[in-house]
Every structure is written in C-alpha cells, then in structure tokens.
Short mmCIF file of C-alpha atoms and ligand atoms in Angstrom, two decimals:
data_model
loop_
_atom_site.label_atom_id
_atom_site.label_comp_id
_atom_site.label_asym_id
_atom_site.label_seq_id
_atom_site.Cartn_x
_atom_site.Cartn_y
_atom_site.Cartn_z
CA MET A 12 21.48 108.04 78.04
CA SER A 13 24.46 110.13 77.09
CA ASP A 14 26.32 107.84 74.87
CA GLN A 15 23.83 107.44 72.08
CA PRO A 16 25.12 107.70 68.64
CA ALA A 17 23.50 110.26 66.43
CA ASP A 18 21.83 107.62 64.42
CA PRO A 19 21.26 104.42 66.22
CA ARG A 20 20.57 102.46 63.09
CA THR A 21 24.35 102.62 62.41
CA LEU A 22 25.16 100.37 65.16
CA THR A 23 26.36 96.79 64.33
CA ASP A 24 24.97 93.60 65.73
CA ASP A 25 27.93 93.45 67.98
CA GLN A 26 27.46 96.95 69.27
CA TRP A 27 23.94 96.18 70.19
CA ARG A 28 24.88 93.11 72.03
CA GLU A 29 27.37 95.31 74.12
CA ARG A 30 24.67 97.98 74.89
CA LEU A 31 21.81 95.69 75.95
CA THR A 32 21.40 92.90 78.29
CA PRO A 33 20.77 89.32 76.68
CA ASP A 34 17.02 89.55 77.47
CA GLU A 35 16.81 92.92 75.99
CA TYR A 36 18.91 91.91 72.84
CA ARG A 37 16.73 88.85 72.12
CA VAL A 38 13.60 90.89 72.24
CA LEU A 39 14.68 94.31 70.66
CA ARG A 40 17.07 92.98 68.13
CA LYS A 41 15.74 89.51 67.51
CA ALA A 42 12.02 90.12 67.70
CA GLY A 43 11.46 88.00 70.70
CA THR A 44 8.71 88.20 73.20
CA GLU A 45 8.86 88.29 76.85
CA ALA A 46 6.62 85.83 78.84
CA PRO A 47 3.18 87.24 79.57
CA PHE A 48 2.29 88.64 82.98
CA THR A 49 6.18 89.01 83.67
CA GLY A 50 7.08 92.38 82.37
CA GLU A 51 7.71 95.24 84.79
CA TYR A 52 5.18 97.60 83.31
CA THR A 53 2.31 95.30 82.54
CA ASP A 54 0.16 96.82 85.39
CA THR A 55 1.78 100.17 85.69
CA THR A 56 -0.78 102.96 85.82
CA ASP A 57 1.69 105.71 86.79
CA VAL A 58 1.70 109.04 84.70
CA GLY A 59 4.70 109.31 82.42
CA VAL A 60 6.24 108.48 79.12
CA TYR A 61 7.50 105.17 77.72
CA ARG A 62 10.76 105.35 75.84
CA CYS A 63 12.41 102.90 73.64
CA ARG A 64 14.91 101.05 75.80
CA ALA A 65 17.42 100.68 72.86
CA CYS A 66 17.60 104.38 71.83
CA GLY A 67 15.55 106.40 74.30
CA ALA A 68 13.09 107.81 71.77
CA GLU A 69 9.69 108.67 73.06
CA LEU A 70 7.15 105.92 72.15
CA PHE A 71 3.90 105.91 74.25
CA ARG A 72 2.29 108.21 76.87
CA SER A 73 0.53 106.74 80.04
CA THR A 74 -2.54 108.36 78.86
CA THR A 75 -3.00 105.86 75.90
CA LYS A 76 -2.29 102.93 78.19
CA PHE A 77 -5.18 100.67 78.94
CA GLU A 78 -5.94 97.46 80.90
CA SER A 79 -6.24 94.95 78.23
CA HIS A 80 -5.59 91.71 80.48
CA CYS A 81 -3.43 90.26 77.71
CA GLY A 82 -0.46 90.00 80.00
CA TRP A 83 1.76 92.78 78.25
CA PRO A 84 1.62 96.68 78.57
CA SER A 85 -1.12 97.65 76.15
CA PHE A 86 -1.66 101.23 74.34
CA PHE A 87 -4.41 102.21 72.13
CA SER A 88 -2.05 104.80 70.13
CA PRO A 89 1.50 105.57 69.78
CA LEU A 90 2.82 108.90 71.12
CA ALA A 91 3.14 110.21 67.60
CA GLY A 92 2.24 108.69 64.42
CA ASP A 93 5.87 108.57 63.26
CA ALA A 94 7.22 107.25 66.56
CA VAL A 95 6.87 103.73 65.50
CA ILE A 96 6.87 101.82 62.34
CA GLU A 97 4.43 98.98 61.48
CA ARG A 98 5.07 96.31 59.09
CA PRO A 99 3.51 92.78 58.27
CA ASP A 100 4.78 89.90 60.29
CA ASP A 101 3.98 86.33 58.93
CA SER A 102 6.03 84.36 61.58
CA LEU A 103 4.52 81.73 63.56
CA GLY A 104 1.92 80.95 60.67
CA MET A 105 -0.11 84.02 61.56
CA ARG A 106 -0.61 87.47 60.01
CA ARG A 107 0.27 90.01 62.58
CA THR A 108 1.54 93.69 62.41
CA GLU A 109 4.97 93.99 64.08
CA VAL A 110 5.76 97.43 65.77
CA LEU A 111 9.12 98.65 65.66
CA CYS A 112 10.96 101.93 66.93
CA ALA A 113 11.08 104.45 64.22
CA ALA A 114 14.34 105.62 65.50
CA CYS A 115 16.32 102.55 65.77
CA ASP A 116 14.35 99.80 63.97
CA SER A 117 14.26 97.70 67.45
CA HIS A 118 11.42 95.30 67.90
CA LEU A 119 8.81 96.53 70.49
CA GLY A 120 5.71 94.16 69.91
CA HIS A 121 2.71 93.85 67.80
CA VAL A 122 -0.44 95.92 67.05
CA PHE A 123 -4.00 94.46 66.88
CA ALA A 124 -7.12 95.96 65.64
CA GLY A 125 -10.75 95.43 65.92
CA GLU A 126 -10.74 93.32 69.06
CA GLY A 127 -13.60 95.20 70.73
CA TYR A 128 -11.66 97.15 73.35
CA PRO A 129 -13.56 100.06 74.59
CA THR A 130 -10.81 102.49 73.52
CA PRO A 131 -10.92 105.48 70.96
CA THR A 132 -9.05 103.60 68.31
CA ASP A 133 -9.92 99.75 68.95
CA GLN A 134 -6.35 99.12 68.44
CA ARG A 135 -3.98 97.32 70.88
CA TYR A 136 -0.35 98.03 70.75
CA CYS A 137 0.90 95.09 72.58
CA ILE A 138 4.43 95.93 73.57
CA ASN A 139 7.06 94.11 75.66
CA SER A 140 8.05 95.88 79.01
CA ILE A 141 11.49 95.16 78.23
CA SER A 142 11.58 96.96 75.12
CA MET A 143 10.81 100.19 77.11
CA THR A 144 11.92 102.39 79.98
CA PHE A 145 9.37 104.53 81.89
CA ASP A 146 9.88 108.03 82.79
CA ALA A 147 7.34 109.08 85.41
CA GLY A 148 5.50 112.44 85.64
CA ASP A 149 5.91 113.75 82.21
CA ALA A 150 2.75 112.90 80.28
ZN1 ZN B 29 14.54 102.83 69.41
#
C-alpha cells in the first residue's frame, strides 16, 4: 500500500470510510465482528505474515496460528509485543480484552486466556479475517 500516511492515527473517520470497504470499516473502525466460520483466513495454514488491513502493519505470523475451532483465525501470540494494544472491553455485558493494531488503533478482535488450548501461552488471539491481509511465504 503506497498511499499510507506517515501516521494512520491522523486519519479522520471520513477518510477511513473512503479507504475501507463498508464491511472492513464496520469491523476495524467500529469494533464489529464478522460472522464465525465466514472469514477468508479461518482455516488458512499457509506460511506467511498477517498484516493489519487498515494500515499494513505486521501483526501475526503463521507460526503462531492454531486450530481453535472457534470460527475465527486464532493465534497464541502477536508477532511482537508492541504490535498490538490490549484494553478492557465491557461491551455486551462481558469482561473481555479487546485487541487493536498498535499502529493505527483499528479493532482486530479479542484475546482470551486460560482456555486450556495446548499452545505455549494458553492465550487465544481471536482475530477477524477482515481485519487482516495475508502475505504468503515470509514467516
Ligand atoms: Zn493498523
């Protein structure tokens, strides 16, 4: 993406609407959630890097993706600790932890811990496919 501004945080809401499709905008900028088992990367096992669809920042590697059967792409760790921001989310009457892109503050999904998945962290970064783009072969 060559037309990225130096700091995507400076984009206005109208500019985001122009840059994203309506579905991307609803998830990335309005903290929406795609329907389970519909995202294009739910079952992807190819080797590569997942980037933020809003700003292009690298977020997750395929080596941390695991089969959670929850209906969304799941990772046990972000690519780097500072690639994402985590913050409390009390919407829908639940205490969850929202995951956002650290570079542009776009909504990615939620992270859950202690569910018993056999991964090194026992965390599940449950990320909307529509929040990401996949670059194959660079993990
Ligand atoms: Zn981003």
